Amino acid sequence: MHTVVERELELRLILSPERGIPVPARLAYRTDDPYAVHVCFHIHSEHPVNWTFARDLLVEGVFRPCGHGDVRVWPSKTGGRCSVLMALTSPDGDALLEAPAAQVSAWLERTLRVVPPGSEGEQLGIDDGLAQLLAQ
């Protein structure tokens, strides 16, 4: 049986330093994909946009800048408000999204209680699969 840890929250798509628009999103973590986090944007639209990237990247990005290429994450503080910024790049375009740090951190803590760091491989059942193959 697999566990799913989800959190709906409102992100902010940053269009310029002075302007941003709200973006409904759902964070999801599944124990059957223990190394990844899944983010679904515009969850109430006909065609949601889905992104998947390493849970470790988001965990580290809450504390310090990390990532390169398609996904970069870093903490920010603006007007006394702590947030996590995510820069996403694809062939279709780029997006800079701001998420409330407290909500992201609380959700990440829940995922880390379900699958502690370093135990992700146990969720995949690789050892059991190898044992079955070698027993044949």
PDB file of C-alpha atoms in Angstrom:
ATOM      1  CA  MET A   1       0.000   0.000   0.000  1.00  0.00           C
ATOM      2  CA  HIS A   2       1.308   3.406  -0.967  1.00  0.00           C
ATOM      3  CA  THR A   3       0.863   6.668   0.893  1.00  0.00           C
ATOM      4  CA  VAL A   4       0.214  10.061  -0.693  1.00  0.00           C
ATOM      5  CA  VAL A   5       0.943  13.341   1.094  1.00  0.00           C
ATOM      6  CA  GLU A   6      -0.786  16.287  -0.575  1.00  0.00           C
ATOM      7  CA  ARG A   7      -1.147  19.978   0.080  1.00  0.00           C
ATOM      8  CA  GLU A   8      -3.129  22.527  -1.877  1.00  0.00           C
ATOM      9  CA  LEU A   9      -1.828  26.063  -1.738  1.00  0.00           C
ATOM     10  CA  GLU A  10      -1.767  29.263  -3.674  1.00  0.00           C
ATOM     11  CA  LEU A  11       1.503  30.184  -5.348  1.00  0.00           C
ATOM     12  CA  ARG A  12       2.287  33.482  -6.992  1.00  0.00           C
ATOM     13  CA  LEU A  13       3.490  33.620 -10.592  1.00  0.00           C
ATOM     14  CA  ILE A  14       5.898  36.543 -10.644  1.00  0.00           C
ATOM     15  CA  LEU A  15       5.470  38.587 -13.803  1.00  0.00           C
ATOM     16  CA  SER A  16       7.652  41.529 -12.725  1.00  0.00           C
ATOM     17  CA  PRO A  17       9.082  42.814  -9.439  1.00  0.00           C
ATOM     18  CA  GLU A  18       5.812  44.701  -8.853  1.00  0.00           C
ATOM     19  CA  ARG A  19       3.312  42.268 -10.337  1.00  0.00           C
ATOM     20  CA  GLY A  20       2.277  38.665  -9.772  1.00  0.00           C
ATOM     21  CA  ILE A  21      -0.817  36.569 -10.209  1.00  0.00           C
ATOM     22  CA  PRO A  22      -2.148  33.820  -7.947  1.00  0.00           C
ATOM     23  CA  VAL A  23      -1.752  30.257  -9.162  1.00  0.00           C
ATOM     24  CA  PRO A  24      -3.583  27.416  -7.423  1.00  0.00           C
ATOM     25  CA  ALA A  25      -1.296  24.418  -6.996  1.00  0.00           C
ATOM     26  CA  ARG A  26      -1.170  20.987  -5.423  1.00  0.00           C
ATOM     27  CA  LEU A  27       2.012  19.529  -3.939  1.00  0.00           C
ATOM     28  CA  ALA A  28       2.033  15.740  -3.915  1.00  0.00           C
ATOM     29  CA  TYR A  29       4.464  13.165  -2.581  1.00  0.00           C
ATOM     30  CA  ARG A  30       3.916   9.463  -3.216  1.00  0.00           C
ATOM     31  CA  THR A  31       5.746   6.641  -1.491  1.00  0.00           C
ATOM     32  CA  ASP A  32       5.738   4.679  -4.772  1.00  0.00           C
ATOM     33  CA  ASP A  33       7.906   7.496  -6.243  1.00  0.00           C
ATOM     34  CA  PRO A  34       9.932   8.293  -3.100  1.00  0.00           C
ATOM     35  CA  TYR A  35      12.629  10.491  -4.598  1.00  0.00           C
ATOM     36  CA  ALA A  36      10.243  12.923  -6.296  1.00  0.00           C
ATOM     37  CA  VAL A  37       7.768  15.664  -5.547  1.00  0.00           C
ATOM     38  CA  HIS A  38       4.954  16.449  -7.950  1.00  0.00           C
ATOM     39  CA  VAL A  39       3.509  19.914  -8.414  1.00  0.00           C
ATOM     40  CA  CYS A  40       0.281  20.442 -10.328  1.00  0.00           C
ATOM     41  CA  PHE A  41      -0.463  24.054 -11.326  1.00  0.00           C
ATOM     42  CA  HIS A  42      -3.924  25.428 -12.224  1.00  0.00           C
ATOM     43  CA  ILE A  43      -5.550  22.451 -10.589  1.00  0.00           C
ATOM     44  CA  HIS A  44      -9.031  23.740 -11.441  1.00  0.00           C
ATOM     45  CA  SER A  45      -8.301  24.330 -15.124  1.00  0.00           C
ATOM     46  CA  GLU A  46      -9.006  22.028 -18.039  1.00  0.00           C
ATOM     47  CA  HIS A  47      -5.306  21.449 -18.727  1.00  0.00           C
ATOM     48  CA  PRO A  48      -3.204  21.510 -15.550  1.00  0.00           C
ATOM     49  CA  VAL A  49       0.558  21.805 -15.813  1.00  0.00           C
ATOM     50  CA  ASN A  50       2.529  19.132 -13.969  1.00  0.00           C
ATOM     51  CA  TRP A  51       6.134  19.272 -12.835  1.00  0.00           C
ATOM     52  CA  THR A  52       8.137  16.546 -11.134  1.00  0.00           C
ATOM     53  CA  PHE A  53      11.519  17.062  -9.533  1.00  0.00           C
ATOM     54  CA  ALA A  54      13.671  15.722  -6.693  1.00  0.00           C
ATOM     55  CA  ARG A  55      12.338  16.042  -3.159  1.00  0.00           C
ATOM     56  CA  ASP A  56      15.922  16.726  -2.015  1.00  0.00           C
ATOM     57  CA  LEU A  57      16.003  19.775  -4.288  1.00  0.00           C
ATOM     58  CA  LEU A  58      12.953  21.290  -2.603  1.00  0.00           C
ATOM     59  CA  VAL A  59      14.192  20.386   0.892  1.00  0.00           C
ATOM     60  CA  GLU A  60      17.530  22.088   0.249  1.00  0.00           C
ATOM     61  CA  GLY A  61      15.909  25.034  -1.546  1.00  0.00           C
ATOM     62  CA  VAL A  62      13.965  25.979   1.573  1.00  0.00           C
ATOM     63  CA  PHE A  63      17.317  26.801   3.231  1.00  0.00           C
ATOM     64  CA  ARG A  64      19.711  27.828   0.431  1.00  0.00           C
ATOM     65  CA  PRO A  65      19.835  28.278  -3.342  1.00  0.00           C
ATOM     66  CA  CYS A  66      20.126  25.017  -5.227  1.00  0.00           C
ATOM     67  CA  GLY A  67      19.414  23.382  -8.531  1.00  0.00           C
ATOM     68  CA  HIS A  68      20.461  24.126 -12.054  1.00  0.00           C
ATOM     69  CA  GLY A  69      18.952  23.675 -15.466  1.00  0.00           C
ATOM     70  CA  ASP A  70      15.183  23.169 -15.525  1.00  0.00           C
ATOM     71  CA  VAL A  71      14.491  23.649 -11.801  1.00  0.00           C
ATOM     72  CA  ARG A  72      16.111  26.066  -9.378  1.00  0.00           C
ATOM     73  CA  VAL A  73      14.852  26.707  -5.837  1.00  0.00           C
ATOM     74  CA  TRP A  74      15.878  29.256  -3.200  1.00  0.00           C
ATOM     75  CA  PRO A  75      14.568  30.964  -0.065  1.00  0.00           C
ATOM     76  CA  SER A  76      13.526  34.604  -0.099  1.00  0.00           C
ATOM     77  CA  LYS A  77      12.308  37.197   2.354  1.00  0.00           C
ATOM     78  CA  THR A  78      10.312  40.174   1.118  1.00  0.00           C
ATOM     79  CA  GLY A  79       8.584  42.629   3.388  1.00  0.00           C
ATOM     80  CA  GLY A  80       9.019  40.334   6.372  1.00  0.00           C
ATOM     81  CA  ARG A  81       7.384  37.458   4.496  1.00  0.00           C
ATOM     82  CA  CYS A  82       9.424  34.256   4.022  1.00  0.00           C
ATOM     83  CA  SER A  83       8.912  32.408   0.782  1.00  0.00           C
ATOM     84  CA  VAL A  84      10.433  29.778  -1.449  1.00  0.00           C
ATOM     85  CA  LEU A  85      11.081  30.740  -5.057  1.00  0.00           C
ATOM     86  CA  MET A  86      11.016  28.162  -7.842  1.00  0.00           C
ATOM     87  CA  ALA A  87      12.357  28.971 -11.289  1.00  0.00           C
ATOM     88  CA  LEU A  88      11.079  26.471 -13.846  1.00  0.00           C
ATOM     89  CA  THR A  89      12.358  26.304 -17.415  1.00  0.00           C
ATOM     90  CA  SER A  90      10.938  24.289 -20.290  1.00  0.00           C
ATOM     91  CA  PRO A  91      10.888  24.487 -24.088  1.00  0.00           C
ATOM     92  CA  ASP A  92       7.451  26.111 -23.699  1.00  0.00           C
ATOM     93  CA  GLY A  93       8.751  28.945 -21.509  1.00  0.00           C
ATOM     94  CA  ASP A  94       9.986  30.002 -18.110  1.00  0.00           C
ATOM     95  CA  ALA A  95       8.138  30.647 -14.865  1.00  0.00           C
ATOM     96  CA  LEU A  96       9.159  32.130 -11.546  1.00  0.00           C
ATOM     97  CA  LEU A  97       6.838  31.049  -8.748  1.00  0.00           C
ATOM     98  CA  GLU A  98       6.718  32.138  -5.125  1.00  0.00           C
ATOM     99  CA  ALA A  99       5.395  29.779  -2.451  1.00  0.00           C
ATOM    100  CA  PRO A 100       4.771  30.478   1.247  1.00  0.00           C
ATOM    101  CA  ALA A 101       7.794  29.006   3.061  1.00  0.00           C
ATOM    102  CA  ALA A 102       5.846  27.917   6.149  1.00  0.00           C
ATOM    103  CA  GLN A 103       3.317  25.917   4.107  1.00  0.00           C
ATOM    104  CA  VAL A 104       5.983  24.277   1.931  1.00  0.00           C
ATOM    105  CA  SER A 105       8.130  23.443   4.975  1.00  0.00           C
ATOM    106  CA  ALA A 106       5.193  21.932   6.881  1.00  0.00           C
ATOM    107  CA  TRP A 107       4.292  19.765   3.876  1.00  0.00           C
ATOM    108  CA  LEU A 108       7.920  18.677   3.416  1.00  0.00           C
ATOM    109  CA  GLU A 109       8.135  17.716   7.085  1.00  0.00           C
ATOM    110  CA  ARG A 110       5.124  15.448   6.600  1.00  0.00           C
ATOM    111  CA  THR A 111       6.810  13.758   3.617  1.00  0.00           C
ATOM    112  CA  LEU A 112      10.024  13.299   5.617  1.00  0.00           C
ATOM    113  CA  ARG A 113       8.105  11.605   8.437  1.00  0.00           C
ATOM    114  CA  VAL A 114       6.494   9.196   5.949  1.00  0.00           C
ATOM    115  CA  VAL A 115       9.801   8.401   4.180  1.00  0.00           C
ATOM    116  CA  PRO A 116      12.862   9.610   6.100  1.00  0.00           C
ATOM    117  CA  PRO A 117      15.872  10.777   4.076  1.00  0.00           C
ATOM    118  CA  GLY A 118      18.061   7.844   3.106  1.00  0.00           C
ATOM    119  CA  SER A 119      15.233   5.301   3.227  1.00  0.00           C
ATOM    120  CA  GLU A 120      13.727   6.087  -0.185  1.00  0.00           C
ATOM    121  CA  GLY A 121      15.252   2.997  -1.810  1.00  0.00           C
ATOM    122  CA  GLU A 122      13.440   0.730   0.633  1.00  0.00           C
ATOM    123  CA  GLN A 123      10.120   2.004  -0.759  1.00  0.00           C
ATOM    124  CA  LEU A 124      10.955   0.754  -4.239  1.00  0.00           C
ATOM    125  CA  GLY A 125      11.317  -2.905  -3.268  1.00  0.00           C
ATOM    126  CA  ILE A 126      14.482  -3.297  -5.323  1.00  0.00           C
ATOM    127  CA  ASP A 127      16.038  -5.734  -2.846  1.00  0.00           C
ATOM    128  CA  ASP A 128      12.917  -7.916  -2.899  1.00  0.00           C
ATOM    129  CA  GLY A 129      12.830  -7.875  -6.695  1.00  0.00           C
ATOM    130  CA  LEU A 130      16.497  -8.822  -6.959  1.00  0.00           C
ATOM    131  CA  ALA A 131      16.038 -11.618  -4.452  1.00  0.00           C
ATOM    132  CA  GLN A 132      13.158 -13.019  -6.504  1.00  0.00           C
ATOM    133  CA  LEU A 133      15.190 -12.850  -9.721  1.00  0.00           C
ATOM    134  CA  LEU A 134      18.213 -14.519  -8.173  1.00  0.00           C
ATOM    135  CA  ALA A 135      16.088 -17.246  -6.577  1.00  0.00           C
ATOM    136  CA  GLN A 136      14.863 -18.393  -9.978  1.00  0.00           C
TER     137      GLN A 136
END
